[in-house]
Amino acid sequence: MSPRSRVVTWSPSVTVVPTRGCFNACSYCSFRQAIGAADWLSDQQASAELSARPAAFEVLLLSGEVDPAAPDRLAWFSRLRALSLLALQHGRLPHTNAGPLRRGEMATLARLNPSMGLMLEGLGPAYELAHRRAPSKTLASRLGQLEQAGRLGIPFTTGLLIGLGETLQQRLEALELLALLQRQWGHLQEVILQPWRPGGSAEQATPLSAAETSDMLLTIAEARQILPPEVHLQLPPNLWPPSQLIAALEAGIDDLGGIDLTDVINPCWPQPSPAQLAEQLERAGWQLRPRLCVHDGWFAGLPAALRARALALRQNLQAAFESGLLASGL
Ligand code: SF4
């Protein structure tokens, strides 16, 4: 879809957290708990969360990571699989983002998840410093995961975490790597450009400065030039100044991502409601439209059972949108 179409998409979404326990310790993380100190979400708890959010067509399974060599890796992976199945049983579509997966793990989840995700985050010394206690976050590992997803034909979401101290040149190099992967495998359905914001407490929640905003707008425009046109460009609206939303769309953003009632990674950054966003966009001549976690352009390559579900749910999504059921985000 061309950003010139003046249509912007979002995915009505609920985030379900299998565990916050994580063997990495990224310097910026306010989500993580130590392995052993964190609970694992049961099916009963997840069912209650899904039942409370009937209009959330996407279930984002966002998990802390268990060391691939740890004895409880299998149990952790079984939870991811069970929660993916549970989402389908509730008539939703799971989208798992749980860090690097072995090929067999990724292939297993791809039979249940029509799309999956993993942020590239970025490259250069600022990321190496932030990830010095995060063994799974080497650049080689992340690129290897994106390639593995491409070989498996999984519609994939990735992106950059922007503002850790990287240069514009390093951002552009990261985008060039994503463009290369897309040209080779064709599986990158969307690239998130996520401004890094301290998210742990309300006191830390300082908005982007004018200079940071204009730097981001430049990056958005460069990303639109570098990435193939079929790759959607996504911006999380709660981390972005509302007064600059239209400028971001004019620069190349055409998707606002999965919008839940709260942002579990950045809880002190409130989510705008779809109704608020739609009204703001309409005033400027743009339209907000719902989508599933897998974008329309990637339906054709899905396993047959998932494709049939996605096609049926797309009709339900459109009906829910037209009847106003998606406006509140519930
Ligand atoms: S991998 Fe994710 S959950 Fe784990 S420490 Fe890093 S940012 Fe936090």
PDB file of N, CA and C in Angstrom, residues 43 50 61 78-92 94 109 111-113 309:
ATOM      1  N   ASP A  43      -3.320 -21.114  31.308  1.00  0.00           N
ATOM      2  CA  ASP A  43      -4.391 -21.021  30.309  1.00  0.00           C
ATOM      3  C   ASP A  43      -5.611 -20.312  30.900  1.00  0.00           C
ATOM      4  N   LEU A  50      -8.475 -12.762  27.586  1.00  0.00           N
ATOM      5  CA  LEU A  50      -9.074 -12.704  26.239  1.00  0.00           C
ATOM      6  C   LEU A  50     -10.574 -12.429  26.327  1.00  0.00           C
ATOM      7  N   LEU A  61       1.566 -12.248  21.800  1.00  0.00           N
ATOM      8  CA  LEU A  61       2.215 -13.021  22.866  1.00  0.00           C
ATOM      9  C   LEU A  61       3.629 -12.487  23.016  1.00  0.00           C
ATOM     10  N   SER A  78       6.538 -24.820  25.442  1.00  0.00           N
ATOM     11  CA  SER A  78       5.207 -25.453  25.484  1.00  0.00           C
ATOM     12  C   SER A  78       4.137 -24.447  25.886  1.00  0.00           C
ATOM     13  N   ARG A  79       4.491 -23.510  26.773  1.00  0.00           N
ATOM     14  CA  ARG A  79       3.537 -22.440  27.147  1.00  0.00           C
ATOM     15  C   ARG A  79       3.222 -21.557  25.945  1.00  0.00           C
ATOM     16  N   LEU A  80       4.256 -21.202  25.186  1.00  0.00           N
ATOM     17  CA  LEU A  80       4.024 -20.366  23.995  1.00  0.00           C
ATOM     18  C   LEU A  80       3.084 -21.074  23.020  1.00  0.00           C
ATOM     19  N   ARG A  81       3.325 -22.358  22.850  1.00  0.00           N
ATOM     20  CA  ARG A  81       2.505 -23.134  21.914  1.00  0.00           C
ATOM     21  C   ARG A  81       1.065 -23.226  22.433  1.00  0.00           C
ATOM     22  N   ALA A  82       0.924 -23.522  23.734  1.00  0.00           N
ATOM     23  CA  ALA A  82      -0.423 -23.674  24.310  1.00  0.00           C
ATOM     24  C   ALA A  82      -1.188 -22.351  24.244  1.00  0.00           C
ATOM     25  N   LEU A  83      -0.510 -21.244  24.493  1.00  0.00           N
ATOM     26  CA  LEU A  83      -1.198 -19.945  24.468  1.00  0.00           C
ATOM     27  C   LEU A  83      -1.556 -19.539  23.034  1.00  0.00           C
ATOM     28  N   SER A  84      -0.736 -19.938  22.076  1.00  0.00           N
ATOM     29  CA  SER A  84      -1.081 -19.689  20.662  1.00  0.00           C
ATOM     30  C   SER A  84      -2.353 -20.445  20.302  1.00  0.00           C
ATOM     31  N   LEU A  85      -2.400 -21.703  20.728  1.00  0.00           N
ATOM     32  CA  LEU A  85      -3.584 -22.533  20.469  1.00  0.00           C
ATOM     33  C   LEU A  85      -4.817 -21.944  21.143  1.00  0.00           C
ATOM     34  N   LEU A  86      -4.635 -21.492  22.363  1.00  0.00           N
ATOM     35  CA  LEU A  86      -5.743 -20.902  23.122  1.00  0.00           C
ATOM     36  C   LEU A  86      -6.303 -19.669  22.398  1.00  0.00           C
ATOM     37  N   ALA A  87      -5.409 -18.841  21.865  1.00  0.00           N
ATOM     38  CA  ALA A  87      -5.862 -17.657  21.128  1.00  0.00           C
ATOM     39  C   ALA A  87      -6.742 -18.072  19.950  1.00  0.00           C
ATOM     40  N   LEU A  88      -6.309 -19.105  19.221  1.00  0.00           N
ATOM     41  CA  LEU A  88      -7.116 -19.590  18.089  1.00  0.00           C
ATOM     42  C   LEU A  88      -8.459 -20.124  18.579  1.00  0.00           C
ATOM     43  N   GLN A  89      -8.415 -20.835  19.712  1.00  0.00           N
ATOM     44  CA  GLN A  89      -9.676 -21.391  20.243  1.00  0.00           C
ATOM     45  C   GLN A  89     -10.656 -20.277  20.633  1.00  0.00           C
ATOM     46  N   HIS A  90     -10.120 -19.114  20.993  1.00  0.00           N
ATOM     47  CA  HIS A  90     -10.973 -17.967  21.326  1.00  0.00           C
ATOM     48  C   HIS A  90     -11.366 -17.172  20.081  1.00  0.00           C
ATOM     49  N   GLY A  91     -11.006 -17.676  18.910  1.00  0.00           N
ATOM     50  CA  GLY A  91     -11.383 -16.988  17.672  1.00  0.00           C
ATOM     51  C   GLY A  91     -10.506 -15.793  17.354  1.00  0.00           C
ATOM     52  N   ARG A  92      -9.274 -15.775  17.896  1.00  0.00           N
ATOM     53  CA  ARG A  92      -8.342 -14.667  17.630  1.00  0.00           C
ATOM     54  C   ARG A  92      -7.139 -15.219  16.861  1.00  0.00           C
ATOM     55  N   PRO A  94      -2.988 -15.361  17.031  1.00  0.00           N
ATOM     56  CA  PRO A  94      -1.796 -15.066  17.825  1.00  0.00           C
ATOM     57  C   PRO A  94      -0.651 -14.526  16.964  1.00  0.00           C
ATOM     58  N   LEU A 109       5.555 -22.932  15.790  1.00  0.00           N
ATOM     59  CA  LEU A 109       4.674 -21.788  16.075  1.00  0.00           C
ATOM     60  C   LEU A 109       4.064 -21.217  14.800  1.00  0.00           C
ATOM     61  N   ARG A 111       2.758 -22.733  12.468  1.00  0.00           N
ATOM     62  CA  ARG A 111       1.514 -23.432  12.105  1.00  0.00           C
ATOM     63  C   ARG A 111       0.320 -22.862  12.871  1.00  0.00           C
ATOM     64  N   LEU A 112       0.598 -22.109  13.932  1.00  0.00           N
ATOM     65  CA  LEU A 112      -0.479 -21.534  14.757  1.00  0.00           C
ATOM     66  C   LEU A 112      -0.541 -20.017  14.664  1.00  0.00           C
ATOM     67  N   ASN A 113       0.600 -19.395  14.355  1.00  0.00           N
ATOM     68  CA  ASN A 113       0.696 -17.927  14.295  1.00  0.00           C
ATOM     69  C   ASN A 113       0.769 -17.477  12.838  1.00  0.00           C
ATOM     70  N   ARG A 309      -8.799 -19.175   8.318  1.00  0.00           N
ATOM     71  CA  ARG A 309      -9.176 -18.406   9.518  1.00  0.00           C
ATOM     72  C   ARG A 309      -9.004 -16.915   9.295  1.00  0.00           C
TER      73      ARG A 309
END
